[in-house]
mmCIF file of C-alpha atoms in Angstrom:
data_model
loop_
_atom_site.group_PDB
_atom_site.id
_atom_site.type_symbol
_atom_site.label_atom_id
_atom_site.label_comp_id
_atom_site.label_asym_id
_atom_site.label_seq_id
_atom_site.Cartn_x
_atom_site.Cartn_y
_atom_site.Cartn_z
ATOM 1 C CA UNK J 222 170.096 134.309 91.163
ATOM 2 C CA UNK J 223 172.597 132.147 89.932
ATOM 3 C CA UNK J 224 172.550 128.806 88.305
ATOM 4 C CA UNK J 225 173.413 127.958 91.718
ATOM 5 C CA UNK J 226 171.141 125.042 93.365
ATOM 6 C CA UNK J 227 170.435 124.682 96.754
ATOM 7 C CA UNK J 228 172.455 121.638 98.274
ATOM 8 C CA UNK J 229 169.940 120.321 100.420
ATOM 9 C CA UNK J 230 166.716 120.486 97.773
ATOM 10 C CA UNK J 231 169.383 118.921 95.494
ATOM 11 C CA UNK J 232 170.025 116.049 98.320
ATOM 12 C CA UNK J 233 166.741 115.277 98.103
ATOM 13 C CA UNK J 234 166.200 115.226 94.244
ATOM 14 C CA UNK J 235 169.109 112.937 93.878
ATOM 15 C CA UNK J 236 167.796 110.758 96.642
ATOM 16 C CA UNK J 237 164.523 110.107 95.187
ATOM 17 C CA UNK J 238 165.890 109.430 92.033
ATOM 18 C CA UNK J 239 165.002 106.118 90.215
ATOM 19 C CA UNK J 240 165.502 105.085 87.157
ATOM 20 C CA UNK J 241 164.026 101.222 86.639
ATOM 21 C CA UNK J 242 164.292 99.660 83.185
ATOM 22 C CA UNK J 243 160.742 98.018 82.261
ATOM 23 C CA UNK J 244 160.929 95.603 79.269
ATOM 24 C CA UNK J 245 157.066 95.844 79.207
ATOM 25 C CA UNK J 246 157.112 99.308 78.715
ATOM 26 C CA UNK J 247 159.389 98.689 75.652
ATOM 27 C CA UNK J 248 157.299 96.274 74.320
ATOM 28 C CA UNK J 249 154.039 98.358 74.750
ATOM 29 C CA UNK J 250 155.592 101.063 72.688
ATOM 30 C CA UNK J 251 157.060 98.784 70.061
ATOM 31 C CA UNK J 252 153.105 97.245 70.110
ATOM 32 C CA UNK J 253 152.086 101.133 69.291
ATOM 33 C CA UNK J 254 154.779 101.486 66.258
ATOM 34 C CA UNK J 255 154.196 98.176 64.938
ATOM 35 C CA UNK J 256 149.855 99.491 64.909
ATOM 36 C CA UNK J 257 150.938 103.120 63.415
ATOM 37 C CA UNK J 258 152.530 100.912 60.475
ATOM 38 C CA UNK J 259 149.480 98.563 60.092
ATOM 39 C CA UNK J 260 147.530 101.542 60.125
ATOM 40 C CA UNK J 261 149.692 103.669 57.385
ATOM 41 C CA UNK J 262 149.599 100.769 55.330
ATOM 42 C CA UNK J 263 146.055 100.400 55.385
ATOM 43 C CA UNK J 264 145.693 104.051 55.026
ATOM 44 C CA UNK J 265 147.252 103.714 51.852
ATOM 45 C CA UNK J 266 145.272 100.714 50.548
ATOM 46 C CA UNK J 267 142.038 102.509 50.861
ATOM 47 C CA UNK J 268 143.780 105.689 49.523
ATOM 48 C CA UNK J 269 144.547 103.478 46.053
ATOM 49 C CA UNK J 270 141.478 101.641 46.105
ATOM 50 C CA UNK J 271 139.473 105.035 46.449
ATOM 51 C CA UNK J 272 141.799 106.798 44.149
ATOM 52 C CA UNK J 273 141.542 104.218 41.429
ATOM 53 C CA UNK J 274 137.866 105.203 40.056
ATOM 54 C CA UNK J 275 139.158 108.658 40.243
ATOM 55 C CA UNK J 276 141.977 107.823 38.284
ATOM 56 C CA UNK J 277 140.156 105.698 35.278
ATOM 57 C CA UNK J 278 137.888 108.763 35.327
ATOM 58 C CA UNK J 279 140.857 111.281 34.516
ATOM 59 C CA UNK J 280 142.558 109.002 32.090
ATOM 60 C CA UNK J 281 140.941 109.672 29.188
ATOM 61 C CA UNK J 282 140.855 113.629 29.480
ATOM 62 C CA UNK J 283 144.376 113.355 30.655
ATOM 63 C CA UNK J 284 145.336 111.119 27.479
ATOM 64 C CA UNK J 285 143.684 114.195 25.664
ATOM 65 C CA UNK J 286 145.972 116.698 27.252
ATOM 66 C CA UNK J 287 149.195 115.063 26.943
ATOM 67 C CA UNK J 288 148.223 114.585 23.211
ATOM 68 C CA UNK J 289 147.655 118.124 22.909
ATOM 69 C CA UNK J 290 150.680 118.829 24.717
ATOM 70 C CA UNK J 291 152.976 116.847 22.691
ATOM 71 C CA UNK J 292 151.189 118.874 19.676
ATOM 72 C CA UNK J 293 151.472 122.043 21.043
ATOM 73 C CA UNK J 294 154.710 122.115 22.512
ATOM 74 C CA UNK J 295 157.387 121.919 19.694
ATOM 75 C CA UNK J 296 154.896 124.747 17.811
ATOM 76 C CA UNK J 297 157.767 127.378 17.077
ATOM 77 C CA UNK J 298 156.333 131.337 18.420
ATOM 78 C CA UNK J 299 157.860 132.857 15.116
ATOM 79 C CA UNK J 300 158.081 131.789 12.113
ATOM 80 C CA UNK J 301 162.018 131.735 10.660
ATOM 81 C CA UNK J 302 162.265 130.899 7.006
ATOM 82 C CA UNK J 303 165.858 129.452 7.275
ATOM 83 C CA UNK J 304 166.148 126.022 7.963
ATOM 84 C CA UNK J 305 169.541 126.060 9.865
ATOM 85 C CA UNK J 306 168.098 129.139 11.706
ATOM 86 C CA UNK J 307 165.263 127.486 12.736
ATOM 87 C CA UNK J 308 167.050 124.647 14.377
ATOM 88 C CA UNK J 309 168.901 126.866 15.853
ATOM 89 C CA UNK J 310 166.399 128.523 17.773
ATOM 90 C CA UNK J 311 164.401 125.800 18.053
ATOM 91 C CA UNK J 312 164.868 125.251 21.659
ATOM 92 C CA UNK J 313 164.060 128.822 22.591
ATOM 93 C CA UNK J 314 161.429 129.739 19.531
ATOM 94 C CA UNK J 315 158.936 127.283 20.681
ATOM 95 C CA UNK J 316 155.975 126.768 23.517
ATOM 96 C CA UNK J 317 158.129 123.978 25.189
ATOM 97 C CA UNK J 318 161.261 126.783 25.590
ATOM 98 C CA UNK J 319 159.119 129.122 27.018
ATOM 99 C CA UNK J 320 157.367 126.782 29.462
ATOM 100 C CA UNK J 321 160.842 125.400 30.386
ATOM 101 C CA UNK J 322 162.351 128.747 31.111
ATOM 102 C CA UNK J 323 159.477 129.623 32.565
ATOM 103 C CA UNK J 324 159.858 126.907 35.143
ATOM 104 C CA UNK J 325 163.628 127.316 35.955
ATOM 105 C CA UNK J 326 162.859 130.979 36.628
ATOM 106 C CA UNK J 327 160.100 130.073 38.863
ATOM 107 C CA UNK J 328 162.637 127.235 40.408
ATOM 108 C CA UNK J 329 165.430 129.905 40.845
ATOM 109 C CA UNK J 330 163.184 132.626 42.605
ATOM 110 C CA UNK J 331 161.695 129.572 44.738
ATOM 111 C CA UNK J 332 165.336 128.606 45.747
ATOM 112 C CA UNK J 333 166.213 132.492 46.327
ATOM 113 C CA UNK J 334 163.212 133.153 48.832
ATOM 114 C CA UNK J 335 163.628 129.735 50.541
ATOM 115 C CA UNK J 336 167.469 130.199 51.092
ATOM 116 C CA UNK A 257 161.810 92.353 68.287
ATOM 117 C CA UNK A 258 165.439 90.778 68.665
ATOM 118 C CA UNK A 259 166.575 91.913 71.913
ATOM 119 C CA UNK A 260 170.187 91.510 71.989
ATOM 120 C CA UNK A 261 170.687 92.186 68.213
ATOM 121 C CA UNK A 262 171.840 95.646 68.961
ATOM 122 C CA UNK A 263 172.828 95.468 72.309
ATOM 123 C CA UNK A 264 175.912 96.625 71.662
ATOM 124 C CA UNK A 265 175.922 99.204 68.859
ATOM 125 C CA UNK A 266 177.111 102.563 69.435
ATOM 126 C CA UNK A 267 173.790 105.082 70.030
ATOM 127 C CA UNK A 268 174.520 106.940 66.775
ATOM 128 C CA UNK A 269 174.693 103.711 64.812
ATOM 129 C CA UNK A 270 171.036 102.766 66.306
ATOM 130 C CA UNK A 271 170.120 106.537 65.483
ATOM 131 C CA UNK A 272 171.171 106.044 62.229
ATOM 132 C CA UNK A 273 169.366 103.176 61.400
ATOM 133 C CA UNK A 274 166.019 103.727 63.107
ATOM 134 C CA UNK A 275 166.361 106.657 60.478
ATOM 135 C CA UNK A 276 165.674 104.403 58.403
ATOM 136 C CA UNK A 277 163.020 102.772 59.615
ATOM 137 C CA UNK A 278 164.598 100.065 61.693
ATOM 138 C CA UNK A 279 162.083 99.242 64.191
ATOM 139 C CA UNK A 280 165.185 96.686 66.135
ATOM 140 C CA UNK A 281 167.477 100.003 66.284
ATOM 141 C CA UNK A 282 164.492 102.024 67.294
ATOM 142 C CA UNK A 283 163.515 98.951 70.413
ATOM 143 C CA UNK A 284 167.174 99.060 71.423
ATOM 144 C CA UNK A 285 166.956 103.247 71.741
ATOM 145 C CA UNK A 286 164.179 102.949 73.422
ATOM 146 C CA UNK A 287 165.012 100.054 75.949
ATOM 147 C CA UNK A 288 168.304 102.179 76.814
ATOM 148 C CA UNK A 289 166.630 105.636 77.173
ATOM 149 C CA UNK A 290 163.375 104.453 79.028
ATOM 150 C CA UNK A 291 164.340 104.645 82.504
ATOM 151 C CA UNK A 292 165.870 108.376 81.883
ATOM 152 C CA UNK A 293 161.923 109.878 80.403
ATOM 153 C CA UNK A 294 159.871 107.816 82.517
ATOM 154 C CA UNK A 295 162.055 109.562 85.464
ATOM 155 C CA UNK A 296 161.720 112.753 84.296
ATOM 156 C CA UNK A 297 157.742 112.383 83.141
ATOM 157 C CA UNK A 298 157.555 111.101 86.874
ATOM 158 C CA UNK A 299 159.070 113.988 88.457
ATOM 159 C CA UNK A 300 157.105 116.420 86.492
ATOM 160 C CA UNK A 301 153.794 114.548 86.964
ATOM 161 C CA UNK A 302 154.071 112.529 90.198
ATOM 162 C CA UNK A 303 151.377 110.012 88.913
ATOM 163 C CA UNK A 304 153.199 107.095 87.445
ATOM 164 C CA UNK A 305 150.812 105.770 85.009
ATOM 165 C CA UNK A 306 150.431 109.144 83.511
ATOM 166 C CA UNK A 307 154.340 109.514 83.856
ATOM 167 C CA UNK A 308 154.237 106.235 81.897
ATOM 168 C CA UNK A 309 151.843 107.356 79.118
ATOM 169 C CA UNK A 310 153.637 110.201 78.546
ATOM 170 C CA UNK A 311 156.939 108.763 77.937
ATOM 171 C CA UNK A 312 154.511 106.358 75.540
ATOM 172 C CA UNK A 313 153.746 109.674 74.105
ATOM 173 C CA UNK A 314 156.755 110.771 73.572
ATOM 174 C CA UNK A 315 158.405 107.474 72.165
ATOM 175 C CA UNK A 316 155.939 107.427 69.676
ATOM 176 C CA UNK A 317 156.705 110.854 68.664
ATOM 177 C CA UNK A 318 160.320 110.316 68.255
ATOM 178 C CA UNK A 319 159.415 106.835 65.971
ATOM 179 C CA UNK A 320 157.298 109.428 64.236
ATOM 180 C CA UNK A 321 159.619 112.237 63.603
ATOM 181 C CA UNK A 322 163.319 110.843 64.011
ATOM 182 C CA UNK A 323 164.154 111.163 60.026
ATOM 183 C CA UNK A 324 163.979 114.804 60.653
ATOM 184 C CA UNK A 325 166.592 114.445 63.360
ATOM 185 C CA UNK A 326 169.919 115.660 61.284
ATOM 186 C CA UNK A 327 172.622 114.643 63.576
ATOM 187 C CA UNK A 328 172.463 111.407 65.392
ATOM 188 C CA UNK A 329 174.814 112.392 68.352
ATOM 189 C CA UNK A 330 172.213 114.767 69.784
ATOM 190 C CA UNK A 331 169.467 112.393 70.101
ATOM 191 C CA UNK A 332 169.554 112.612 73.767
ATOM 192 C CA UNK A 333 168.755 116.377 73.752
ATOM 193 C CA UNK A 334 166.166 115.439 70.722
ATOM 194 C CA UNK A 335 164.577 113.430 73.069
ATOM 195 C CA UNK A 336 164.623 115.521 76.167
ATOM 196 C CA UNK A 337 162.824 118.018 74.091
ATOM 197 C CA UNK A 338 160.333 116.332 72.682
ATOM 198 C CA UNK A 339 159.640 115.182 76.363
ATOM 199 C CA UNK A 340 159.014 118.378 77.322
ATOM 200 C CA UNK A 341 157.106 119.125 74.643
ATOM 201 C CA UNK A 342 154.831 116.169 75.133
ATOM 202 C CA UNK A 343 154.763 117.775 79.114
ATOM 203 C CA UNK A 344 153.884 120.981 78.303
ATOM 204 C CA UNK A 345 150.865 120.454 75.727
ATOM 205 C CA UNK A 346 149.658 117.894 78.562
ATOM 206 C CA UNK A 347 150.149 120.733 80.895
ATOM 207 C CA UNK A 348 148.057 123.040 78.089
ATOM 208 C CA UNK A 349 145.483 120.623 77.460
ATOM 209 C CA UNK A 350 144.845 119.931 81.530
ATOM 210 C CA UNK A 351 143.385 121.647 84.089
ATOM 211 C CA UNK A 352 145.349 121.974 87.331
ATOM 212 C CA UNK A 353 145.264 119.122 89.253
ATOM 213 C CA UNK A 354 144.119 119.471 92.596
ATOM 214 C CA UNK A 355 146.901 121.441 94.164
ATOM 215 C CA UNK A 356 148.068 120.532 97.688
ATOM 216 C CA UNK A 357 148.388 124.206 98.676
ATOM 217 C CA UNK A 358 147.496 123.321 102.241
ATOM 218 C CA UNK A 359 150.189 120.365 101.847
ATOM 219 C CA UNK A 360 152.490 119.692 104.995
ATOM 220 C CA UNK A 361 155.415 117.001 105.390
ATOM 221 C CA UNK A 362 155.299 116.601 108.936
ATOM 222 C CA UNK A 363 157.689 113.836 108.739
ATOM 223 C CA UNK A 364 161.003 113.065 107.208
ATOM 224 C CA UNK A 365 161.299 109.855 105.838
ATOM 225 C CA UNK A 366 164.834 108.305 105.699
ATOM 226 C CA UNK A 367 164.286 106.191 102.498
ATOM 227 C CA UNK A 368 164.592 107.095 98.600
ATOM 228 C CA UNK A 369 160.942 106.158 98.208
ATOM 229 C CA UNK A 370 159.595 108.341 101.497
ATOM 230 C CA UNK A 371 161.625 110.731 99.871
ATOM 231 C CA UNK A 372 160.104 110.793 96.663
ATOM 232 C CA UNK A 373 156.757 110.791 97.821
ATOM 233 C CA UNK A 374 157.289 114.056 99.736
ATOM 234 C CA UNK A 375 159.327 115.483 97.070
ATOM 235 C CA UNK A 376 156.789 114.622 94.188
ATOM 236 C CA UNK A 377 153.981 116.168 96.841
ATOM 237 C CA UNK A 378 155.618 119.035 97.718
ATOM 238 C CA UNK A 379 156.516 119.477 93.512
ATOM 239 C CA UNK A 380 152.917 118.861 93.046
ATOM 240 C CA UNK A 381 151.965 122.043 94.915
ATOM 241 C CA UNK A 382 153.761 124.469 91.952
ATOM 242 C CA UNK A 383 152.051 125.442 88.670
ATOM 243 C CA UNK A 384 153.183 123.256 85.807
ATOM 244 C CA UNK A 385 155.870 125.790 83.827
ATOM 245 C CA UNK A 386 157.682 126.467 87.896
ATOM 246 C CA UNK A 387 157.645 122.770 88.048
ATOM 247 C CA UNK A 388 158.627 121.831 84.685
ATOM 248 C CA UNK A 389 161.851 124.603 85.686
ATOM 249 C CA UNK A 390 162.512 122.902 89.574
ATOM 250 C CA UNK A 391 162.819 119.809 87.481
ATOM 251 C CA UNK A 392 164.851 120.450 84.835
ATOM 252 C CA UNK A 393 167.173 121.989 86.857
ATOM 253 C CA UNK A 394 167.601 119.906 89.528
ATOM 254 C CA UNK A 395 166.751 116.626 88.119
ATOM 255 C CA UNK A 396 168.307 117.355 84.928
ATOM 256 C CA UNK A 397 170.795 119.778 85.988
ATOM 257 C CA UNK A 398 170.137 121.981 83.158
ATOM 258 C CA UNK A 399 171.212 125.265 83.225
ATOM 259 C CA UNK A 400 168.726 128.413 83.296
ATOM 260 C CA UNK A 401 169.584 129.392 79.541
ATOM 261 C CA UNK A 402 168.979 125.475 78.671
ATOM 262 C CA UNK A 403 166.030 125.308 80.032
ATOM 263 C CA UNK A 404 164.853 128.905 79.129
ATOM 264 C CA UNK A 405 166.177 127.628 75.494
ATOM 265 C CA UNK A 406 164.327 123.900 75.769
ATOM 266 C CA UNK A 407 161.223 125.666 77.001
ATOM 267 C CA UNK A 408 160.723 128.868 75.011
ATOM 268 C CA UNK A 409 160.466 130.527 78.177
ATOM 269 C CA UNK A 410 162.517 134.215 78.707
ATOM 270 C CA UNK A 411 165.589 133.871 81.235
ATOM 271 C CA UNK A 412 163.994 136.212 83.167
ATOM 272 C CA UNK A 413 160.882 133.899 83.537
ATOM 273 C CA UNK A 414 162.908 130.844 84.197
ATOM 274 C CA UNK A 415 164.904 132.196 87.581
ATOM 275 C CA UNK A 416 162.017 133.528 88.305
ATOM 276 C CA UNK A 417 159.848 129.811 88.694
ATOM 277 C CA UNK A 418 162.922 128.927 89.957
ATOM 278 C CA UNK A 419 163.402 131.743 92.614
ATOM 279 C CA UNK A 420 160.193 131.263 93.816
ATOM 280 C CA UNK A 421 159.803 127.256 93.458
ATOM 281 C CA UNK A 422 163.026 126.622 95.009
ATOM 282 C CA UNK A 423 161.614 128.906 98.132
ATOM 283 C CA UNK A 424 158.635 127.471 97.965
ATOM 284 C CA UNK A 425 159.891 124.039 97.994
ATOM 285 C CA UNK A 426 162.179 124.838 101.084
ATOM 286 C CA UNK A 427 159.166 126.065 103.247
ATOM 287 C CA UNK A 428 157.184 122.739 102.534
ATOM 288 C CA UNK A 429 160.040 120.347 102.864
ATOM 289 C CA UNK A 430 161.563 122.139 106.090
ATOM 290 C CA UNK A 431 160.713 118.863 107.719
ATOM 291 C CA UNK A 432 163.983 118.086 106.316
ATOM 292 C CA UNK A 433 166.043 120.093 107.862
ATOM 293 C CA UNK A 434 168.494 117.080 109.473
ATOM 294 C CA UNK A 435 168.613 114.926 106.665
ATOM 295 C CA UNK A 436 170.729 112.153 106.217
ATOM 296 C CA UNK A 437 172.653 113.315 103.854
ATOM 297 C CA UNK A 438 174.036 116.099 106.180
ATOM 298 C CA UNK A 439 173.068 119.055 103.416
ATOM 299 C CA UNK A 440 170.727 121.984 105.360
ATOM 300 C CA UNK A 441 167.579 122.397 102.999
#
């Protein structure tokens, strides 16, 4: 069979067809949206107030880590006596380097597999 | 809602904006494209208040998900799709409705809405997918690879609904035989 239609069935399909515009349809839908958004919104509000105990909870050890961190990070993985050297390698010869090139590797295989 | 603010944009424009969250852009879609879903949620279902809540269903969607649509110039087709969507996960989710099997139009009405009511009985004696197929094609006028592509169905299952819908439709609506319009069912 072909994409052929049969005249008379499609007689009767475009007789019956009605297409009536209903403003209070329109506004019954635009009454839905406008209650998704109130409810997003207050969706959010109790997310933040729930998440804000959590939050004051985690700041201190958090603090702590980022502290660490900031210690940890420029710590250079071998030692180099020369000065000029060291500065040199600095941005690879460290924790920070390694966690950086760790993450653009992990970036560029993420980008490779999603493509 | 302001009405006549966008009365006059171009479709793309209002795509565009409702984008971006313009709830005026997304009223003046909806107002324009209305009439075209409720029609085809009303063919499919024959029940107008469902036909209605559907088309609910599926505005809401589209307020829901239209940021993900990429080009504005194929909203229509967006739309028709997530229509059908919305139809068939109704269809999923419902039993059968009492099928008519034992339907007969004995008469042939001469107006649109006579018309429709036979039609919409005589559609209401198929299984949902062969419906959903009669429909689109002859409401829609969608092709069979459209629809087998808008569906998810094979080609092969699409004439098929339609082979045996059309046929089927044909046998129950013989009582049209002389209609007005002159075309031989």
């Amino acid at each position: 069979m072909t994409d052929e239609r049969v005249p008379g069935l499609q007689a009767m399909f475009d007789a019956a067809r009605k297409e009536t515009a209903d403003e209070a349809f329109v506004a019954r839908v635009m009454a839905e949206v406008e209650k998704g958004q109130r409810r997003t919104v207050i969706g959010w509000i109790i997310a933040g107030l729930l998440l804000a105990p959590v939050a004051w909870w985690l700041s201190t050890p958090l603090i702590g880590m980022v502290e660490l961190a900031s210690q940890l990070l420029p710590d250079s993985l071998i030692t180099v006596e020369e000065e000029w050297l060291a500065q040199l390698l600095a941005p690879v010869n460290s924790v920070a380097g390694v966690v950086g090139l760790a993450v653009l590797g992990a970036w560029l295989a993420y980008r490779k597999i999603s493509s | 809602m302001q009405p006549d603010l966008y009365s006059g944009s171009a479709e793309a424009l209002l795509v565009g904006l409702a984008r971006k969250g313009d709830r005026d852009a997304f009223a003046e879609l909806l107002r324009r494209r209305q009439a075209w879903i409720r029609a085809l949620m009303l063919r499919c279902c024959s029940n107008p208040a469902l036909a209605d809540d559907l088309a609910q269903q599926t505005f809401l969607q589209a307020w829901r998900t239209i940021h993900q649509l990429r080009y504005s110039g194929r909203f229509a087709a967006w739309l028709k799709r997530l229509a059908i969507n919305t139809w068939l996960q109704h269809a999923r989710k419902n039993d059968p409705l009492d099928r008519a099997d034992d339907l007969e139009v004995q008469t042939a009405a001469s107006d649109s809405a006579g018309i429709a009511m036979d039609l919409d009985r005589a559609l209401a004696t198929l299984k949902d997918h062969a419906r959903l197929c009669i429909v689109l094609s002859y409401h829609e006028g969608m092709t069979h690879d459209e629809i087998a592509e808008f569906t998810g169905m094979s080609l092969g299952t699409v004439k098929s609904h339609i082979r045996r819908g059309t046929q089927r439709l044909q046998d129950i609506l013989a009582a049209y035989q002389d209609m007005p319009t002159g075309e031989k069912l």
